[in-house]
CSV table of C-alpha atoms and ligand atoms in Angstrom, one decimal:
chain,number,residue,atom,x,y,z
A,896,MET,CA,0.0,0.0,0.0
A,897,THR,CA,2.8,2.5,0.9
A,898,ALA,CA,4.5,1.4,-2.3
A,899,LEU,CA,1.5,2.5,-4.3
A,900,LEU,CA,1.2,5.8,-2.4
A,901,ALA,CA,4.9,6.5,-3.0
A,902,VAL,CA,4.3,6.2,-6.7
A,903,TRP,CA,1.5,8.7,-6.5
A,904,PHE,CA,2.9,11.4,-4.2
A,905,LEU,CA,6.6,11.0,-3.7
A,906,PRO,CA,9.7,10.8,-5.8
A,907,GLU,CA,11.3,7.4,-6.5
A,908,ARG,CA,12.9,5.5,-3.6
A,909,ALA,CA,16.5,4.8,-4.4
A,910,SER,CA,18.1,4.4,-1.0
A,911,ASP,CA,17.6,2.0,1.9
A,912,ILE,CA,16.7,4.8,4.2
A,913,ALA,CA,14.0,6.0,1.9
A,914,ARG,CA,11.6,3.2,2.9
A,915,GLU,CA,12.0,4.0,6.6
A,916,VAL,CA,11.4,7.8,6.0
A,917,ASP,CA,8.4,7.1,3.9
A,918,ALA,CA,6.9,4.7,6.4
A,919,LEU,CA,7.3,7.4,9.1
A,920,PHE,CA,5.8,10.0,6.8
A,921,TYR,CA,2.8,7.9,6.0
A,922,GLY,CA,2.4,6.9,9.6
A,923,LEU,CA,2.2,10.6,10.6
A,924,LEU,CA,-0.1,11.3,7.7
A,925,VAL,CA,-2.6,8.6,8.7
A,926,LEU,CA,-2.5,9.6,12.3
A,927,CYS,CA,-3.1,13.3,11.5
A,928,GLY,CA,-5.8,12.3,9.0
A,929,ILE,CA,-7.7,10.2,11.6
A,930,ILE,CA,-7.5,13.1,14.1
A,931,ALA,CA,-8.6,15.7,11.5
A,932,ILE,CA,-11.6,13.5,10.5
A,933,GLY,CA,-12.4,13.0,14.2
A,934,VAL,CA,-12.4,16.7,14.9
A,935,CYS,CA,-14.5,17.6,11.8
A,936,ALA,CA,-17.0,14.8,12.7
A,937,ALA,CA,-17.3,16.2,16.3
A,938,VAL,CA,-17.8,19.7,15.0
A,939,ILE,CA,-20.6,18.5,12.8
A,940,VAL,CA,-22.3,16.3,15.4
A,941,PHE,CA,-22.2,19.1,18.0
A,942,CYS,CA,-23.5,21.7,15.5
A,943,LEU,CA,-26.5,19.4,14.9
A,944,ARG,CA,-27.1,18.3,18.5
A,945,TYR,CA,-26.8,21.7,20.2
A,946,ARG,CA,-28.3,23.8,17.5
A,947,GLN,CA,-30.6,26.6,18.6
A,948,GLY,CA,-34.0,25.2,19.7
A,949,SER,CA,-32.9,21.6,20.1
A,950,ASN,CA,-33.8,20.0,23.4
A,951,ALA,CA,-30.4,18.3,24.2
A,952,THR,CA,-29.2,18.5,27.8
A,953,ARG,CA,-26.9,21.5,28.3
A,954,GLN,CA,-26.0,20.7,31.9
A,955,ALA,CA,-22.2,20.6,32.7
A,956,GLU,CA,-20.7,17.1,33.2
A,957,GLN,CA,-19.9,16.5,36.8
A,958,LYS,CA,-17.2,13.8,36.9
A,959,THR,CA,-14.7,14.9,34.3
A,960,ILE,CA,-11.5,13.6,35.9
A,961,PRO,CA,-11.5,10.1,34.3
A,962,LEU,CA,-12.3,11.7,30.9
A,963,GLU,CA,-9.4,14.1,31.3
A,964,ILE,CA,-7.0,11.4,32.3
A,965,THR,CA,-8.0,9.3,29.2
A,966,TRP,CA,-7.6,12.1,26.7
A,967,SER,CA,-4.2,13.0,28.2
A,968,ALA,CA,-2.9,9.4,28.5
A,969,ILE,CA,-3.8,8.1,25.1
A,970,PRO,CA,-2.1,11.0,23.1
A,971,LEU,CA,0.9,10.8,25.5
A,972,VAL,CA,1.4,7.1,24.6
A,973,ILE,CA,0.9,7.8,20.9
A,974,PHE,CA,3.4,10.7,20.9
A,975,ILE,CA,6.1,8.9,22.8
A,976,ALA,CA,5.7,6.0,20.4
A,977,LEU,CA,6.1,8.4,17.5
A,978,PHE,CA,9.2,9.9,19.2
A,979,ILE,CA,10.8,6.5,19.6
A,980,TRP,CA,10.0,5.6,16.0
A,981,ALA,CA,11.3,8.8,14.5
A,982,GLY,CA,14.3,8.7,16.9
A,983,ALA,CA,15.2,5.2,15.6
A,984,VAL,CA,15.1,6.5,12.0
A,985,TYR,CA,17.1,9.5,12.9
A,986,PHE,CA,19.9,7.5,14.6
A,987,HIS,CA,20.0,5.1,11.7
A,988,MET,CA,20.5,8.2,9.4
A,989,SER,CA,23.2,9.7,11.5
A,990,LYS,CA,25.5,6.8,12.0
A,991,PRO,CA,27.3,5.7,8.8
A,992,PRO,CA,28.5,2.1,8.8
A,993,ASP,CA,32.3,1.5,8.9
A,994,ASN,CA,32.5,0.1,5.4
A,995,ALA,CA,31.0,3.3,3.8
A,996,THR,CA,33.0,4.8,1.0
A,997,GLU,CA,34.0,8.3,2.1
A,998,ILE,CA,33.4,11.0,-0.5
A,999,HIS,CA,34.4,14.6,0.0
A,1000,VAL,CA,31.9,17.3,-0.8
A,1001,VAL,CA,32.7,21.0,-0.8
A,1002,GLY,CA,29.9,23.5,-1.6
A,1003,LYS,CA,30.6,26.9,-3.0
A,1004,GLN,CA,28.6,29.6,-4.7
A,1005,TRP,CA,27.3,27.9,-6.9
A,1006,MET,CA,28.5,24.4,-7.4
A,1007,TRP,CA,29.3,21.1,-5.7
A,1008,LYS,CA,32.9,19.9,-5.8
A,1009,ILE,CA,33.2,16.2,-5.2
A,1010,GLN,CA,36.3,14.1,-4.6
A,1011,HIS,CA,36.3,10.3,-4.5
A,1012,PRO,CA,38.8,8.3,-2.4
A,1013,THR,CA,40.6,7.4,-5.6
A,1014,GLY,CA,41.3,11.1,-6.0
A,1015,ARG,CA,38.9,11.5,-8.9
A,1016,ARG,CA,37.1,14.8,-8.9
A,1017,GLU,CA,33.7,15.7,-10.2
A,1018,ILE,CA,31.6,18.9,-10.3
A,1019,ASN,CA,27.8,18.7,-9.7
A,1020,GLU,CA,27.9,15.0,-10.4
A,1021,ILE,CA,28.5,12.0,-8.2
A,1022,HIS,CA,28.9,8.5,-9.6
A,1023,LEU,CA,28.1,5.7,-7.1
A,1024,LEU,CA,28.2,2.0,-7.0
A,1025,ILE,CA,24.8,0.3,-6.3
A,1026,ASN,CA,24.4,-1.3,-2.8
A,1027,GLN,CA,27.7,0.2,-1.5
A,1028,PRO,CA,27.1,2.5,1.5
A,1029,VAL,CA,28.4,6.1,1.0
A,1030,LYS,CA,29.4,8.6,3.5
A,1031,LEU,CA,29.6,12.2,2.4
A,1032,LEU,CA,32.0,14.3,4.4
A,1033,MET,CA,30.8,17.8,3.6
A,1034,THR,CA,31.8,21.5,4.2
A,1035,SER,CA,31.3,24.8,2.5
A,1036,GLN,CA,33.9,27.3,1.5
A,1037,ASP,CA,31.5,30.3,1.7
A,1038,VAL,CA,27.9,30.4,2.8
A,1039,ILE,CA,25.5,27.7,4.1
A,1040,HIS,CA,24.4,25.2,1.5
A,1041,ASP,CA,22.5,21.9,1.7
A,1042,VAL,CA,22.8,18.6,0.0
A,1043,PHE,CA,19.4,17.2,-0.9
A,1044,VAL,CA,18.8,14.1,-2.9
A,1045,PRO,CA,15.0,13.6,-2.8
A,1046,ALA,CA,15.2,10.0,-4.2
A,1047,PHE,CA,17.4,9.1,-1.2
A,1048,ARG,CA,15.3,11.0,1.3
A,1049,THR,CA,18.4,12.5,2.8
A,1050,LYS,CA,19.1,16.2,3.3
A,1051,GLN,CA,21.8,17.9,5.3
A,1052,ASP,CA,23.1,21.4,5.7
A,1053,VAL,CA,26.7,22.1,4.6
A,1054,LEU,CA,28.3,24.8,6.8
A,1055,PRO,CA,31.4,26.9,6.4
A,1056,GLY,CA,34.1,25.9,9.0
A,1057,ARG,CA,32.2,22.8,10.0
A,1058,TYR,CA,31.9,19.2,8.8
A,1059,THR,CA,28.6,17.5,8.5
A,1060,ILE,CA,28.0,14.1,7.2
A,1061,GLU,CA,25.2,12.4,5.2
A,1062,TRP,CA,25.1,8.8,4.4
A,1063,PHE,CA,23.0,6.4,2.4
A,1064,THR,CA,23.1,3.1,0.5
A,1065,PRO,CA,21.8,3.5,-3.1
A,1066,ILE,CA,19.7,0.5,-4.0
A,1067,LYS,CA,18.5,1.3,-7.5
A,1068,THR,CA,20.5,2.2,-10.6
A,1069,GLY,CA,19.5,5.4,-12.3
A,1070,ASP,CA,20.1,9.2,-12.3
A,1071,TYR,CA,18.8,11.2,-9.5
A,1072,HIS,CA,18.5,14.9,-9.0
A,1073,LEU,CA,20.9,16.6,-6.5
A,1074,PHE,CA,19.8,19.9,-5.1
A,1075,CYS,CA,21.1,22.7,-2.9
A,1076,ALA,CA,18.2,23.1,-0.4
A,1077,GLU,CA,19.4,26.2,1.4
A,1078,TYR,CA,19.0,29.6,-0.3
A,1079,CYS,CA,22.6,30.7,-1.0
A,1080,GLY,CA,22.4,33.7,-3.3
A,1081,ASP,CA,21.8,34.5,-7.0
A,1082,GLY,CA,22.7,31.2,-8.5
A,1083,HIS,CA,21.0,29.0,-5.8
A,1084,SER,CA,18.5,27.5,-8.2
A,1085,ARG,CA,21.3,26.4,-10.5
A,1086,MET,CA,23.3,24.8,-7.8
A,1087,GLY,CA,22.4,21.2,-8.4
A,1088,GLY,CA,23.3,18.2,-10.4
A,1089,TRP,CA,23.0,14.5,-10.7
A,1090,VAL,CA,23.8,11.4,-8.7
A,1091,HIS,CA,24.4,8.5,-11.0
A,1092,VAL,CA,23.9,5.1,-9.3
A,1093,MET,CA,25.6,2.4,-11.4
A,1094,ALA,CA,25.7,-1.4,-11.7
A,1095,PRO,CA,29.1,-2.9,-10.9
A,1096,ASP,CA,30.3,-3.3,-14.5
A,1097,ALA,CA,29.3,0.2,-15.5
A,1098,TYR,CA,30.9,1.6,-12.4
A,1099,ALA,CA,34.1,-0.4,-13.0
A,1100,LYS,CA,34.2,1.1,-16.5
A,1101,TRP,CA,33.7,4.6,-15.1
A,1102,LEU,CA,36.5,4.0,-12.5
A,1103,ALA,CA,38.9,2.7,-15.1
A,1104,ASP,CA,38.8,6.1,-16.9
A,1105,THR,CA,42.3,7.2,-16.2
A,1106,SER,CA,41.8,10.9,-15.7
A,1107,THR,CA,42.6,10.2,-12.0
A,1108,THR,CA,46.1,11.3,-11.0
A,1109,GLU,CA,46.6,10.6,-7.3
A,1110,SER,CA,44.4,9.2,-4.5
A,1111,VAL,CA,43.2,11.4,-1.6
A,1112,VAL,CA,45.8,9.8,0.7
A,1113,ALA,CA,48.6,10.4,-1.8
A,1114,ALA,CA,47.5,14.0,-2.4
A,1115,GLY,CA,47.4,14.5,1.4
A,1116,ALA,CA,50.9,13.0,1.7
A,1117,ARG,CA,52.2,15.3,-0.9
A,1118,LEU,CA,50.6,18.4,0.8
A,1119,PHE,CA,52.1,17.2,4.1
A,1120,GLN,CA,55.5,17.5,2.6
A,1121,ALA,CA,55.0,20.5,0.5
A,1122,ARG,CA,53.3,22.6,3.1
A,1123,GLY,CA,56.0,22.0,5.7
A,1124,CYS,CA,53.9,19.8,8.1
A,1125,ALA,CA,56.5,17.1,7.9
A,1126,GLY,CA,59.2,19.6,9.0
A,1127,CYS,CA,57.6,19.7,12.4
A,1128,HIS,CA,55.5,16.5,12.6
A,1129,GLY,CA,57.9,14.2,10.7
A,1130,PRO,CA,60.2,11.7,12.4
A,1131,ASN,CA,63.3,13.8,11.8
A,1132,ALA,CA,61.9,17.0,13.0
A,1133,THR,CA,63.9,18.8,15.6
A,1134,VAL,CA,60.8,20.8,16.6
A,1135,HIS,CA,58.8,19.7,19.6
A,1136,ALA,CA,55.5,18.8,17.8
A,1137,PRO,CA,53.2,15.8,18.4
A,1138,PRO,CA,53.4,12.8,16.1
A,1139,LEU,CA,50.3,12.3,14.1
A,1140,ASN,CA,50.4,8.6,13.6
A,1141,GLY,CA,47.3,6.8,14.7
A,1142,ILE,CA,45.8,9.9,16.4
A,1143,PHE,CA,42.7,9.7,14.3
A,1144,GLY,CA,39.7,8.5,16.3
A,1145,HIS,CA,41.7,8.5,19.5
A,1146,PRO,CA,41.5,10.8,22.5
A,1147,VAL,CA,43.9,13.7,22.8
A,1148,ALA,CA,44.7,15.4,26.1
A,1149,LEU,CA,44.6,19.2,25.8
A,1150,SER,CA,46.4,21.9,27.7
A,1151,THR,CA,43.2,22.9,29.4
A,1152,GLY,CA,43.0,19.4,31.0
A,1153,LYS,CA,40.1,18.4,28.7
A,1154,THR,CA,40.2,15.4,26.5
A,1155,VAL,CA,38.8,15.4,22.9
A,1156,ILE,CA,38.5,12.7,20.3
A,1157,ALA,CA,40.6,13.5,17.2
A,1158,ASP,CA,37.9,13.4,14.6
A,1159,GLU,CA,37.7,15.2,11.3
A,1160,GLN,CA,36.6,18.5,12.9
A,1161,TYR,CA,39.4,18.4,15.4
A,1162,ILE,CA,42.0,17.9,12.8
A,1163,HIS,CA,40.4,20.6,10.5
A,1164,ASP,CA,40.5,23.1,13.4
A,1165,SER,CA,44.1,22.1,14.4
A,1166,ILE,CA,45.2,23.0,10.9
A,1167,LEU,CA,43.2,26.2,10.4
A,1168,GLN,CA,42.9,27.5,14.0
A,1169,PRO,CA,45.8,25.9,15.9
A,1170,LYS,CA,45.3,28.2,18.8
A,1171,LYS,CA,41.8,26.8,19.5
A,1172,ASP,CA,43.0,23.5,21.0
A,1173,ILE,CA,46.5,23.1,22.2
A,1174,VAL,CA,47.8,19.6,22.8
A,1175,ALA,CA,49.0,19.1,26.4
A,1176,GLY,CA,52.7,19.4,26.8
A,1177,TYR,CA,53.4,21.3,23.6
A,1178,PRO,CA,54.1,25.0,22.9
A,1179,ASP,CA,51.0,27.0,22.1
A,1180,ASN,CA,52.5,29.4,19.6
A,1181,LEU,CA,54.5,27.1,17.4
A,1182,MET,CA,52.1,25.6,14.9
A,1183,PRO,CA,51.3,28.3,12.3
A,1184,THR,CA,47.7,28.7,11.1
A,1185,TYR,CA,46.9,27.7,7.5
A,1186,GLN,CA,43.8,29.8,7.4
A,1187,GLY,CA,43.7,31.3,3.9
A,1188,GLN,CA,46.6,29.2,2.7
A,1189,LEU,CA,44.9,25.8,2.4
A,1190,GLY,CA,41.5,25.4,0.7
A,1191,GLU,CA,38.8,23.2,2.2
A,1192,GLU,CA,39.5,20.5,-0.3
A,1193,GLU,CA,43.2,20.4,0.6
A,1194,VAL,CA,42.4,20.2,4.3
A,1195,MET,CA,40.2,17.2,3.5
A,1196,GLU,CA,43.1,15.6,1.7
A,1197,LEU,CA,45.4,16.2,4.6
A,1198,ILE,CA,42.8,14.6,6.9
A,1199,GLY,CA,42.5,11.7,4.6
A,1200,TYR,CA,46.3,11.2,4.9
A,1201,ILE,CA,46.3,11.6,8.7
A,1202,LYS,CA,43.5,9.1,8.9
A,1203,ALA,CA,45.5,6.6,6.9
A,1204,LEU,CA,48.6,6.9,9.0
A,1205,GLY,CA,49.1,3.8,10.9
A,1206,SER,CA,49.1,3.5,14.7
A,1207,THR,CA,52.9,3.0,14.9
A,1208,SER,CA,54.4,5.3,17.5
A,1209,GLY,CA,56.9,7.9,16.6
A,1210,GLY,CA,56.8,10.5,13.9
A,1211,VAL,CA,55.2,10.5,10.5
A,1212,PRO,CA,57.2,8.4,8.0
B,2493,HEC,C1,56.3,25.0,13.0
B,2493,HEC,C2,55.9,23.6,13.4
B,2493,HEC,C3,54.6,23.1,12.8
B,2493,HEC,C4,54.1,23.0,11.6
B,2493,HEC,C5,54.8,23.6,10.3
B,2493,HEC,C6,52.9,22.3,11.6
B,2493,HEC,N1,52.6,22.0,12.9
B,2493,HEC,FE1,50.9,20.9,13.5
B,2493,HEC,N2,51.5,21.2,15.4
B,2493,HEC,C7,52.7,21.8,15.9
B,2493,HEC,C8,52.7,21.8,17.3
B,2493,HEC,C9,53.8,22.4,18.2
B,2493,HEC,C10,51.5,21.2,17.7
B,2493,HEC,C11,51.0,21.0,19.2
B,2493,HEC,C12,50.4,22.3,19.8
B,2493,HEC,C13,49.1,22.6,19.2
B,2493,HEC,O1,48.1,21.8,19.4
B,2493,HEC,O2,48.9,23.6,18.5
B,2493,HEC,C14,50.8,20.8,16.5
B,2493,HEC,C15,49.5,20.2,16.5
B,2493,HEC,C16,48.9,19.7,15.4
B,2493,HEC,C17,47.8,18.8,15.4
B,2493,HEC,C18,47.1,18.3,16.6
B,2493,HEC,C19,47.9,17.1,17.0
B,2493,HEC,C20,47.3,16.2,18.1
B,2493,HEC,O3,48.1,15.3,18.6
B,2493,HEC,O4,46.2,16.4,18.6
B,2493,HEC,C21,47.5,18.5,14.1
B,2493,HEC,C22,46.4,17.5,13.5
B,2493,HEC,C23,48.5,19.1,13.3
B,2493,HEC,N3,49.3,19.9,14.1
B,2493,HEC,C24,48.6,19.0,11.9
B,2493,HEC,C25,49.4,19.8,11.1
B,2493,HEC,C26,49.4,19.8,9.7
B,2493,HEC,C27,48.4,19.1,8.8
B,2493,HEC,C28,50.4,20.7,9.3
B,2493,HEC,C29,50.7,21.2,7.8
B,2493,HEC,C30,49.6,21.7,7.1
B,2493,HEC,C31,51.0,21.2,10.5
B,2493,HEC,N4,50.5,20.6,11.6
B,2493,HEC,C32,52.1,22.0,10.5
B,2493,HEC,C33,53.7,22.3,15.0
B,2493,HEC,C34,53.6,22.4,13.7
B,2494,CU,CU1,23.8,26.5,-2.3
């Protein structure tokens, strides 16, 4: 039945989450519909029964407490159930599986810049393999944008200076519209493109196209040398800087006594605003800021490289 309704009202369902989102949507729609019909019916019945001149009793009800408890308790149970249902869908949408392919997305007025782990870049287009979970690591280099793929039922703001993620598993081959869903200036309506979900053989053919030069990790490694990071963080550095091997995903003690997990945002901020969080036991004025010197795409490549560094102790090789 919901499949039939989806055909009528909603765009195609091309991701695994779409089914859950639609079920929730129709659940709410049916519930609201039942309540709306009930209220309208009550209005009509009361209009007729208590119309001027009718001889219905107009005396106030004496014992109203049981009635009030009933009409409070029933909606409470229904709303808590809805909360749990929606919460379950929300948590599913916010936690990408470990085997998800990570794709970098940078929004700017007015285009989407995409980079695959292989290093391959695209603009306003994303080629994906069917049934392979995808995690988009997203940021903006100017104003707030928003990645919206109706067929996947996923939508997430993309913010300057901050990372957000969006993940899904495409389950149907085809071309699906990609929109920017946050008004971002003149060219907003043109800021969109296509997501191409491909079968394994077509995807392999697309991948084999050799326009790719270096992988994200290789590009990050190159930047790490070229931008002087290795001069301080490398194994032969004479400077007192923390080694970066294996820090990703692990706790870091800060000079304030707090401990944070070294996630993408932490590393991003360490590079662009090094004064924000100082690692305990290290000088606070040594690491230069790369604000204005490294673009968001380059910072993402550096993060890709730092993520890939093994957990061996000592400096960066
Ligand atoms: C002049 C030396 C120097 C250079 C160049 C430098 N860093 Fe640092 N970096 C430091 C020092 C010192 C710290 C520790 C103090 C702090 O947190 O600011 C640090 C901290 C960090 C941290 C946090 C480490 C942790 O253990 O939590 C990261 C990530 C980082 N740097 C990445 C980079 C990257 C990427 C580059 C190149 C784009 C770079 N650094 C260039 C000296 C340097
Ligand atoms: Cu936009």
